Coordinates of C-alpha atoms in Angstrom, one line a residue:
Chain A
M1 CA 3.8 34.5 22.4
S2 CA 1.5 31.7 23.1
T3 CA 2.3 28.0 22.4
I4 CA -0.2 25.8 20.5
L5 CA 1.9 22.5 20.4
Q6 CA 4.1 21.7 23.3
I7 CA 6.3 18.8 22.8
S8 CA 8.3 17.6 25.9
N9 CA 11.0 15.0 26.2
L10 CA 10.1 13.0 23.1
S11 CA 12.4 10.0 22.6
K12 CA 12.4 7.4 19.7
S13 CA 14.9 4.8 18.8
F14 CA 15.0 2.3 16.2
D15 CA 17.2 -0.9 16.8
G16 CA 19.7 1.1 18.8
I17 CA 19.7 4.3 16.8
Q18 CA 18.4 7.1 18.7
A19 CA 16.3 8.9 16.2
L20 CA 14.9 11.4 18.7
N21 CA 16.6 12.1 22.0
R22 CA 14.6 13.8 24.6
V23 CA 13.6 16.6 22.3
S24 CA 11.5 19.4 23.7
L25 CA 10.0 22.3 21.8
D26 CA 7.1 24.7 22.1
L27 CA 5.6 25.6 18.8
P28 CA 4.5 29.1 18.6
R29 CA 0.9 29.7 17.7
G30 CA 0.5 31.5 14.3
K31 CA 4.1 31.5 13.4
I32 CA 6.3 30.0 10.9
S33 CA 8.7 27.4 12.6
A34 CA 11.3 25.6 10.7
V35 CA 13.2 22.4 11.4
I36 CA 16.6 22.3 10.1
G37 CA 19.3 19.5 10.4
P38 CA 21.6 17.2 8.6
N39 CA 20.2 14.0 7.0
G40 CA 19.3 11.4 9.6
A41 CA 18.9 14.2 12.3
G42 CA 15.6 13.1 13.2
K43 CA 13.3 15.7 11.4
T44 CA 11.0 13.1 9.7
T45 CA 10.9 11.0 12.9
L46 CA 9.7 13.9 14.7
F47 CA 6.9 14.6 12.1
N48 CA 6.0 10.9 12.2
V49 CA 5.5 10.9 16.0
L50 CA 3.6 14.1 16.0
T51 CA 1.3 12.9 13.6
G52 CA 0.9 9.5 15.2
F53 CA 2.6 7.3 12.7
L54 CA 5.3 6.5 15.0
T55 CA 4.8 5.9 19.0
P56 CA 7.3 7.6 21.0
D57 CA 9.3 5.5 23.4
E58 CA 8.7 8.3 25.9
G59 CA 7.7 11.9 26.2
E60 CA 4.3 13.6 25.4
V61 CA 2.8 16.1 23.2
S62 CA 0.1 18.9 24.4
L63 CA -2.0 20.6 22.1
G64 CA -3.5 23.9 23.4
G65 CA -2.4 22.9 26.8
K66 CA -4.0 19.4 26.8
I67 CA -2.0 16.3 26.7
I68 CA -2.9 14.4 23.7
E69 CA -4.0 10.9 24.8
D70 CA -5.0 9.2 21.7
M71 CA -2.1 9.5 19.4
R72 CA -3.7 7.5 16.4
P73 CA -3.1 9.3 13.1
H74 CA -6.7 10.0 12.1
K75 CA -7.3 11.4 15.6
L76 CA -4.5 13.7 15.5
A77 CA -5.5 14.8 11.8
L78 CA -9.2 15.5 13.2
L79 CA -7.5 17.4 16.1
G80 CA -5.9 19.8 13.8
I81 CA -2.4 18.4 13.0
G82 CA -2.2 17.9 9.4
R83 CA 1.0 17.2 7.4
T84 CA 2.6 16.4 4.0
F85 CA 5.1 13.6 3.3
Q86 CA 8.6 13.8 2.3
N87 CA 8.1 11.1 -0.4
V88 CA 4.7 12.5 -1.7
R89 CA 1.8 10.3 -0.7
L90 CA -0.9 11.0 -3.2
F91 CA -3.8 8.4 -4.1
A92 CA -2.2 7.3 -7.3
Q93 CA -5.0 5.8 -9.1
M94 CA -7.5 8.6 -8.1
T95 CA -8.0 12.0 -9.7
V96 CA -6.5 15.2 -8.4
L97 CA -9.8 16.4 -7.2
D98 CA -10.7 13.2 -5.6
N99 CA -7.4 13.5 -3.6
L100 CA -8.5 16.8 -2.5
L101 CA -12.2 15.8 -1.7
L102 CA -10.9 12.9 0.5
A103 CA -9.2 15.6 2.7
M104 CA -12.4 17.7 3.1
K105 CA -14.9 17.5 6.0
N106 CA -18.1 16.0 4.7
P107 CA -20.1 15.2 7.7
K108 CA -23.4 14.7 6.2
G109 CA -22.4 12.8 3.0
V110 CA -19.7 10.5 4.2
S111 CA -21.8 7.9 6.0
L112 CA -23.2 4.8 4.8
W113 CA -26.6 6.1 5.4
A114 CA -26.2 8.9 3.3
A115 CA -24.7 6.9 0.4
L116 CA -27.6 4.6 0.5
A117 CA -30.6 6.7 1.3
R118 CA -29.7 10.4 1.2
P119 CA -28.0 11.2 -2.3
Q120 CA -29.5 14.6 -2.3
I121 CA -27.7 15.9 0.9
M122 CA -24.6 14.0 0.0
Q123 CA -24.6 15.8 -3.6
A124 CA -25.1 19.2 -2.1
E125 CA -22.0 18.8 0.2
E126 CA -20.2 17.3 -2.6
H127 CA -21.0 20.1 -4.8
A128 CA -19.6 22.7 -2.3
N129 CA -16.5 20.6 -1.7
R130 CA -15.8 20.3 -5.4
A131 CA -15.9 24.1 -5.9
R132 CA -13.5 24.6 -3.0
G133 CA -11.3 22.0 -4.2
L134 CA -11.0 23.6 -7.7
E135 CA -10.3 26.9 -5.9
L136 CA -7.5 25.4 -3.9
L137 CA -6.0 24.0 -7.0
E138 CA -6.2 27.3 -9.0
L139 CA -4.0 28.8 -6.3
F140 CA -1.2 26.5 -7.8
R141 CA -2.4 26.9 -11.2
L142 CA -3.4 23.3 -11.4
A143 CA -7.1 23.6 -11.8
D144 CA -6.9 22.1 -15.3
K145 CA -5.3 18.9 -13.9
A146 CA -8.4 18.3 -11.8
G147 CA -9.7 15.3 -13.8
E148 CA -6.0 13.8 -14.1
L149 CA -5.1 10.9 -12.2
A150 CA -2.7 11.7 -9.6
E151 CA 0.0 9.1 -10.9
N152 CA 0.2 11.2 -14.1
L153 CA 1.5 14.2 -12.6
S154 CA 5.2 15.4 -12.6
S155 CA 6.8 15.2 -9.3
G156 CA 6.7 18.9 -8.6
Q157 CA 2.9 19.0 -9.5
S158 CA 2.5 16.1 -6.9
K159 CA 4.0 18.1 -4.3
L160 CA 1.8 21.2 -4.9
V161 CA -1.2 18.9 -5.2
E162 CA -0.2 17.2 -1.8
F163 CA 0.1 20.8 -0.3
A164 CA -3.4 21.6 -1.7
R165 CA -4.7 18.6 -0.3
L166 CA -3.4 19.7 3.2
L167 CA -5.1 23.0 2.6
A168 CA -8.3 21.0 1.9
L169 CA -7.8 19.1 5.2
N170 CA -7.8 22.7 6.7
T171 CA -6.0 21.8 10.0
D172 CA -4.7 24.5 12.5
I173 CA -1.4 23.0 12.5
L174 CA 0.4 22.2 9.3
L175 CA 3.6 19.9 9.2
L176 CA 5.4 20.4 5.8
D177 CA 8.0 17.9 5.1
E178 CA 10.3 19.5 2.5
P179 CA 7.8 21.3 0.7
M180 CA 10.0 23.1 -1.5
A181 CA 12.1 20.2 -2.8
G182 CA 12.1 19.9 -6.7
L183 CA 9.8 23.0 -7.3
Y184 CA 10.8 25.7 -9.8
P185 CA 11.9 29.0 -8.5
E186 CA 8.6 30.8 -9.2
M187 CA 6.5 28.2 -7.6
I188 CA 8.9 28.3 -4.5
E189 CA 7.9 32.1 -4.4
T190 CA 4.1 31.2 -4.6
L191 CA 4.3 28.5 -1.8
K192 CA 6.3 31.0 0.4
K193 CA 3.5 33.7 -0.2
T194 CA 0.8 30.8 0.5
M195 CA 2.6 30.0 3.8
Q196 CA 2.5 33.5 4.8
A197 CA -1.0 34.0 3.8
L198 CA -1.9 30.9 5.9
I199 CA -0.3 32.5 9.0
T200 CA -2.6 35.7 8.5
Q201 CA -5.5 33.1 8.5
G202 CA -4.3 32.1 12.1
K203 CA -2.6 28.9 10.9
T204 CA 0.6 27.6 12.5
I205 CA 3.3 26.1 10.3
L206 CA 6.2 23.7 11.1
F207 CA 8.3 22.8 8.1
V208 CA 11.5 20.9 7.3
E209 CA 13.5 22.4 4.4
H210 CA 17.0 22.0 3.2
N211 CA 16.6 25.2 1.0
I212 CA 18.2 27.4 3.7
N213 CA 17.5 30.6 2.0
V214 CA 13.8 30.1 2.1
V215 CA 14.0 28.9 5.9
M216 CA 16.0 32.1 6.8
D217 CA 13.6 34.1 4.7
I218 CA 10.2 33.0 6.1
S219 CA 10.7 31.6 9.4
D220 CA 10.0 33.2 12.7
H221 CA 11.6 30.4 14.8
I222 CA 14.1 27.7 13.7
V223 CA 14.9 24.5 15.6
V224 CA 18.1 22.7 14.8
L225 CA 18.2 18.8 15.1
N226 CA 21.5 16.8 15.0
H227 CA 21.7 13.3 15.7
G228 CA 18.2 13.2 17.4
Q229 CA 19.2 16.0 19.7
K230 CA 17.9 19.7 19.7
I231 CA 21.1 21.6 19.3
A232 CA 19.7 25.0 18.9
E233 CA 16.4 27.0 18.8
G234 CA 15.8 30.7 18.1
P235 CA 15.0 33.4 15.4
P236 CA 16.9 33.1 12.1
Q237 CA 19.5 35.8 13.0
E238 CA 20.5 34.0 16.1
I239 CA 20.6 30.6 14.4
R240 CA 22.9 31.8 11.5
K241 CA 25.4 32.9 14.1
D242 CA 25.1 30.0 16.2
E243 CA 28.7 28.0 16.2
K244 CA 27.0 24.7 17.1
V245 CA 24.8 25.0 14.0
I246 CA 27.5 26.2 11.7
E247 CA 29.4 23.2 12.8
A248 CA 26.8 20.5 12.2
Y249 CA 24.7 22.0 9.4
L250 CA 25.3 25.3 7.9
G251 CA 29.1 24.8 7.2
K252 CA 31.9 27.5 7.8
R253 CA 31.3 29.1 4.4
Q254 CA 27.9 30.2 5.3
D255 CA 28.2 33.6 4.1
A256 CA 28.4 32.5 0.7
S257 CA 24.9 31.3 0.6
A258 CA 23.2 33.3 3.4
Chain B
M1 CA -35.0 -24.6 -21.6
D2 CA -35.1 -25.4 -17.9
Y3 CA -31.4 -26.1 -18.5
V4 CA -30.5 -22.7 -19.8
L5 CA -32.7 -21.0 -16.9
H6 CA -30.8 -23.1 -14.4
I7 CA -27.5 -21.9 -15.7
M8 CA -28.9 -18.3 -15.5
V9 CA -30.0 -18.7 -11.8
I10 CA -26.6 -20.1 -10.9
A11 CA -24.8 -17.4 -12.8
S12 CA -26.8 -14.7 -11.0
I13 CA -25.7 -16.2 -7.7
Y14 CA -22.2 -15.8 -8.6
V15 CA -22.8 -12.4 -9.7
I16 CA -23.8 -11.6 -6.1
L17 CA -20.9 -13.1 -4.8
A18 CA -18.4 -11.6 -7.1
M19 CA -19.9 -8.0 -6.6
S20 CA -19.8 -8.5 -2.8
L21 CA -16.1 -9.7 -2.9
N22 CA -15.2 -6.9 -5.3
L23 CA -16.3 -4.6 -2.6
I24 CA -13.6 -6.0 -0.3
V25 CA -10.9 -6.9 -2.9
G26 CA -11.4 -4.6 -5.7
F27 CA -12.6 -1.3 -4.2
T28 CA -10.9 -1.5 -0.9
G29 CA -7.8 -3.6 -1.8
L30 CA -8.0 -6.1 0.9
P31 CA -6.9 -9.4 -0.5
A32 CA -9.5 -11.9 0.9
L33 CA -9.7 -15.5 0.1
G34 CA -12.4 -16.7 2.4
H35 CA -15.4 -15.6 0.5
A36 CA -17.0 -19.3 0.6
A37 CA -17.2 -19.1 4.2
F38 CA -19.6 -16.3 4.3
Y39 CA -21.5 -17.9 1.4
G40 CA -21.6 -21.2 3.3
I41 CA -22.6 -19.7 6.7
G42 CA -25.6 -18.0 4.9
A43 CA -26.4 -21.2 3.2
Y44 CA -26.4 -23.2 6.4
T45 CA -28.1 -20.6 8.3
S46 CA -31.0 -20.3 6.2
A47 CA -31.2 -24.0 5.6
L48 CA -31.0 -25.1 9.3
L49 CA -33.6 -22.4 10.3
A50 CA -36.0 -23.8 7.6
L51 CA -35.3 -27.5 8.3
N52 CA -35.3 -27.4 12.2
F53 CA -37.7 -24.5 13.0
G54 CA -39.8 -24.4 9.9
A55 CA -38.8 -20.6 9.3
S56 CA -39.6 -19.3 6.2
P57 CA -36.8 -18.9 3.7
W58 CA -37.2 -15.0 3.9
I59 CA -36.4 -15.1 7.5
G60 CA -33.6 -17.5 6.7
L61 CA -32.3 -15.0 4.0
I62 CA -32.2 -12.4 6.6
A63 CA -30.8 -14.3 9.3
G64 CA -28.2 -15.9 6.9
A65 CA -27.2 -12.3 5.8
I66 CA -26.7 -11.4 9.6
T67 CA -24.9 -14.3 10.6
A68 CA -22.4 -14.0 7.6
G69 CA -22.1 -10.3 8.4
L70 CA -21.2 -11.1 12.0
L71 CA -18.7 -13.7 10.7
G72 CA -17.3 -10.8 8.3
F73 CA -17.0 -8.6 11.5
V74 CA -14.9 -11.3 13.2
I75 CA -12.7 -11.8 10.2
S76 CA -12.2 -8.3 9.8
F77 CA -10.1 -8.0 13.0
P78 CA -7.2 -9.9 11.5
A79 CA -7.6 -7.4 8.5
L80 CA -6.8 -4.7 10.8
R81 CA -3.5 -6.0 11.7
L82 CA -2.4 -7.9 8.6
K83 CA -1.7 -6.6 5.0
G84 CA -1.3 -8.2 1.6
D85 CA -0.2 -11.7 1.5
Y86 CA -0.7 -12.3 5.2
L87 CA -4.4 -11.1 5.0
A88 CA -4.9 -13.4 2.2
L89 CA -3.6 -16.4 4.3
A90 CA -5.5 -15.3 7.4
T91 CA -8.9 -15.0 5.3
L92 CA -7.9 -18.2 3.7
G93 CA -7.5 -20.0 6.9
A94 CA -11.0 -18.5 8.2
G95 CA -12.5 -20.2 5.2
V96 CA -10.9 -23.5 6.0
I97 CA -12.1 -23.2 9.6
V98 CA -15.8 -22.7 8.5
Y99 CA -15.4 -25.5 6.0
S100 CA -14.1 -27.8 8.6
I101 CA -17.0 -27.0 11.2
A102 CA -19.5 -27.7 8.6
K103 CA -17.9 -30.9 7.7
N104 CA -17.3 -32.1 11.3
W105 CA -20.2 -30.8 13.4
V106 CA -22.4 -33.5 12.4
A107 CA -24.9 -33.2 15.1
V108 CA -26.0 -29.9 13.6
T109 CA -25.0 -29.9 10.0
R110 CA -24.8 -33.7 9.4
G111 CA -21.4 -33.2 8.2
P112 CA -20.6 -34.7 4.7
M113 CA -24.0 -36.2 4.4
G114 CA -25.3 -32.7 3.8
L115 CA -28.7 -31.2 4.4
P116 CA -31.3 -32.6 2.0
G117 CA -35.0 -31.4 1.6
I118 CA -34.5 -27.9 2.1
P119 CA -37.9 -26.1 1.3
G120 CA -38.0 -23.5 -1.6
F121 CA -39.0 -19.8 -1.4
T122 CA -42.6 -18.8 -1.3
F123 CA -44.1 -15.5 -2.4
L124 CA -47.0 -14.1 -0.8
G125 CA -48.1 -17.8 -0.2
Y126 CA -47.4 -19.1 -3.6
P127 CA -44.4 -21.6 -3.7
L128 CA -42.0 -20.5 -6.3
D129 CA -41.8 -23.7 -8.3
G130 CA -40.4 -23.5 -11.8
V131 CA -36.9 -22.4 -12.6
W132 CA -38.1 -19.1 -14.3
A133 CA -39.6 -18.0 -10.9
Y134 CA -36.5 -18.4 -9.0
L135 CA -34.7 -16.5 -11.7
I136 CA -36.8 -13.6 -11.1
L137 CA -36.2 -13.9 -7.6
V138 CA -32.5 -14.2 -7.7
L139 CA -32.4 -11.4 -10.4
A140 CA -34.4 -9.2 -8.0
F141 CA -31.3 -9.7 -5.4
V142 CA -28.8 -9.1 -8.3
G143 CA -30.6 -5.7 -8.6
L144 CA -30.6 -5.1 -4.9
T145 CA -26.9 -5.9 -4.5
T146 CA -26.0 -3.9 -7.5
F147 CA -28.1 -1.0 -6.4
V148 CA -26.7 -1.0 -2.7
I149 CA -22.9 -1.7 -3.5
G150 CA -23.0 0.7 -6.6
R151 CA -24.5 3.4 -4.2
I152 CA -21.6 2.6 -1.8
V153 CA -18.7 2.8 -4.1
N154 CA -19.8 5.8 -5.9
S155 CA -20.4 7.9 -2.7
P156 CA -17.8 9.7 -0.5
F157 CA -17.9 6.6 1.5
G158 CA -16.6 4.6 -1.5
R159 CA -14.1 7.2 -2.2
I160 CA -12.5 6.4 1.2
L161 CA -12.4 2.9 0.3
K162 CA -10.4 3.5 -2.9
A163 CA -8.2 5.8 -0.9
I164 CA -7.5 2.8 1.5
R165 CA -6.7 0.7 -1.5
E166 CA -4.4 3.3 -3.0
D167 CA -2.4 4.2 0.3
E168 CA -3.7 3.6 3.9
I169 CA -1.1 6.0 5.6
G170 CA -2.3 8.8 3.2
T171 CA -5.9 7.9 4.1
Q172 CA -5.3 7.9 8.0
A173 CA -3.5 11.3 7.4
M174 CA -6.7 12.7 6.0
G175 CA -8.5 12.1 9.3
R176 CA -10.1 8.9 8.1
D177 CA -10.3 6.1 10.5
V178 CA -9.1 3.1 8.2
N179 CA -10.1 0.5 10.8
Y180 CA -13.9 1.4 10.7
Y181 CA -14.0 1.3 6.9
K182 CA -12.4 -2.0 6.8
V183 CA -14.7 -3.7 9.4
M184 CA -17.8 -2.0 7.5
V185 CA -16.6 -3.5 4.2
F186 CA -16.1 -6.9 5.4
M187 CA -19.5 -6.9 7.0
I188 CA -21.3 -5.7 4.1
G189 CA -19.5 -7.8 1.6
A190 CA -20.0 -10.8 3.9
A191 CA -23.7 -10.0 4.4
F192 CA -24.3 -10.3 0.6
A193 CA -22.4 -13.5 0.3
G194 CA -24.8 -14.7 3.1
V195 CA -27.9 -13.9 1.0
A196 CA -26.2 -15.6 -2.1
G197 CA -25.7 -18.6 0.2
S198 CA -29.6 -18.5 1.3
L199 CA -30.6 -18.3 -2.3
Y200 CA -28.5 -21.1 -3.4
A201 CA -29.5 -23.4 -0.5
H202 CA -33.3 -23.0 -1.1
Y203 CA -32.8 -23.1 -4.7
I204 CA -30.6 -26.4 -5.0
T205 CA -32.8 -27.9 -1.8
F206 CA -29.5 -29.8 -0.9
I207 CA -26.2 -28.3 0.7
D208 CA -23.3 -30.1 1.9
P209 CA -19.7 -28.7 2.7
S210 CA -18.2 -29.4 -0.6
S211 CA -20.0 -26.3 -2.1
F212 CA -17.9 -24.2 0.2
T213 CA -14.4 -25.1 -0.1
L214 CA -11.4 -23.2 -0.7
M215 CA -11.8 -23.9 -4.3
E216 CA -15.0 -22.1 -4.2
S217 CA -13.5 -18.9 -2.7
I218 CA -10.9 -19.0 -5.5
T219 CA -13.5 -19.4 -8.1
I220 CA -15.2 -16.2 -6.9
L221 CA -12.0 -14.2 -6.6
L222 CA -11.2 -15.5 -10.2
M223 CA -14.5 -14.0 -11.3
V224 CA -13.8 -10.6 -9.8
V225 CA -10.1 -10.5 -11.2
F226 CA -11.2 -11.5 -14.4
G227 CA -14.0 -9.1 -14.9
G228 CA -12.0 -6.2 -13.3
L229 CA -11.0 -5.1 -9.9
G230 CA -13.3 -2.2 -8.8
S231 CA -15.7 -2.6 -11.5
L232 CA -19.1 -4.0 -10.8
R233 CA -20.0 -4.7 -14.3
G234 CA -16.7 -6.4 -14.6
S235 CA -17.8 -8.8 -11.7
M236 CA -21.3 -9.4 -13.7
V237 CA -19.3 -10.1 -16.9
G238 CA -16.7 -12.3 -15.1
A239 CA -19.2 -14.4 -13.0
V240 CA -21.5 -15.1 -16.2
I241 CA -18.5 -16.0 -18.3
L242 CA -17.0 -18.3 -15.7
V243 CA -20.3 -20.0 -15.1
V244 CA -21.4 -20.5 -18.8
L245 CA -18.0 -21.4 -20.3
P246 CA -17.6 -24.7 -18.7
E247 CA -21.1 -25.5 -19.4
L248 CA -20.4 -25.2 -23.0
L249 CA -17.9 -28.2 -22.8
R250 CA -20.9 -30.4 -22.2
F251 CA -22.0 -29.8 -25.7
L252 CA -18.7 -31.0 -26.9
G253 CA -20.0 -34.5 -25.8
M254 CA -17.1 -34.9 -23.2
P255 CA -17.4 -37.3 -20.5
S256 CA -17.5 -35.7 -17.0
S257 CA -14.3 -37.4 -16.0
I258 CA -12.5 -35.1 -18.6
A259 CA -14.8 -32.2 -18.5
A260 CA -14.3 -31.6 -14.9
P261 CA -10.4 -31.2 -15.0
L262 CA -10.7 -29.5 -18.2
R263 CA -12.9 -26.9 -16.6
Q264 CA -9.8 -26.1 -14.1
M265 CA -7.4 -25.9 -16.9
I266 CA -9.6 -23.5 -18.8
Y267 CA -9.9 -21.4 -15.8
G268 CA -6.1 -21.4 -15.1
L269 CA -5.5 -20.8 -18.9
L270 CA -8.0 -17.7 -19.0
L271 CA -6.2 -16.2 -15.9
V272 CA -2.7 -16.6 -17.5
L273 CA -3.8 -15.2 -20.7
L274 CA -5.6 -12.1 -19.0
M275 CA -2.9 -11.4 -16.7
I276 CA -0.5 -10.9 -20.0
K277 CA -2.8 -9.2 -22.2
R278 CA -5.2 -7.3 -19.7
P279 CA -4.1 -7.2 -16.2
Q280 CA -6.8 -4.8 -14.9
G281 CA -9.2 -7.4 -16.1
L282 CA -11.8 -7.4 -18.8
M283 CA -13.6 -4.1 -17.6
G284 CA -11.4 -3.0 -14.8
H285 CA -9.4 0.3 -14.5
Y286 CA -7.5 -0.5 -11.4
R287 CA -4.2 -2.2 -11.7
F288 CA -2.7 -4.5 -9.1
K289 CA 0.3 -2.9 -7.4

């Protein structure tokens, strides 16, 4: 099993609160990994560090064996680490389709020069991107919302559009922060299938989720955080039985839910 | 008749200023309060080149656009670190600095005495005398500004600007270098303000620092907000209305000692009314957050 993202000794504290305390983990390539843990365990902080929105106090991250030197957010996104946000971040006063188009590569059409002097080239690229955007929206049965302003969507729809936008970004690694929260059961199934389909396309997923059934169901690998520390790591069947995890997160009566 | 044409020339210059500021404030969402600095540096560059080196106003116009663009480049750096009110204050400060330099660097700018006798534009060797000829010239630049800024905001480049306005963090997460776009937008907006400054200097033939004060920056911002943030047509309408409306006061036969403060009051009143009735501006869609 090869490692795509190697995190070593990552620490981050805020005003004395140790949000991440020397966390190390290897993200297996082409697998679904989950991060679980109680609120305030450092899951979102981990995501924020991995996507460059927070600078770690210490520790480093390697992608494909190479230490990432420039941890600015847009650089990481271009390197292939994409994410969604726990509090969905759509471009509210823009259309759903524009939200997706923003994520798509448009090397020919994005320059100022193209805008001023080469509209045909820009249009051709736009046309292809639009078609791709509608395709992605159709995955979640949202193609009819393409022209709607993002701010007019329900919270569940926003969540799906954000996921579709991440697919439009087309990164190798997808970090999903609570992708299932607030979705109706049928859509959770769709999302699970989509995640599994992404794996067959060679993508790597790391997600934070409190819906423990989903986590146990689709994860190949689970990491458990508590108080900023990694307390366990392994396949679902091991995690389910781990005393420390039961103590910190799953609770004693885990047989009722699992 | 010349009077009406004159008002149209002035309104057109303000249309250029308002559209260029709209690119920064309305489309990219960066609250900038120092647009008069770019306007002023364009005017001074162009005027000084003509007066000291006998340079053609056309050269001056290009040089004015370049120096204003460079100033925009410099001023964009605080914009990379500051947000919202803090950025507004920083750009306001930059505007005050440029004004102070124009006022106090007497050896070059003649300070408050101003620069008289700035030569007018010529076209293919013929001097553009007559207000109507200037109107055509200025309208041509309105057209150019509309074309360039219009193309920019309606392109994928412009879509990223709007995304920055909506959510900077989200824009970065899409792999877009927000800083690059902010610097570009400041430079482009500033360069067009510099063009407006040059057009103004060679039209009026006299400039002094009082044309490039903080009040001037606020007036331009007012035109943008009044017409609608993120709407180029709005900037045109906003600039024209706010230039023409105070002129109408003259016809009420008011002495200038009353008309001038009344102008300010009308601006204020219009803005209050607009914020209550139509916060997105006359033609805008985008609402302040």
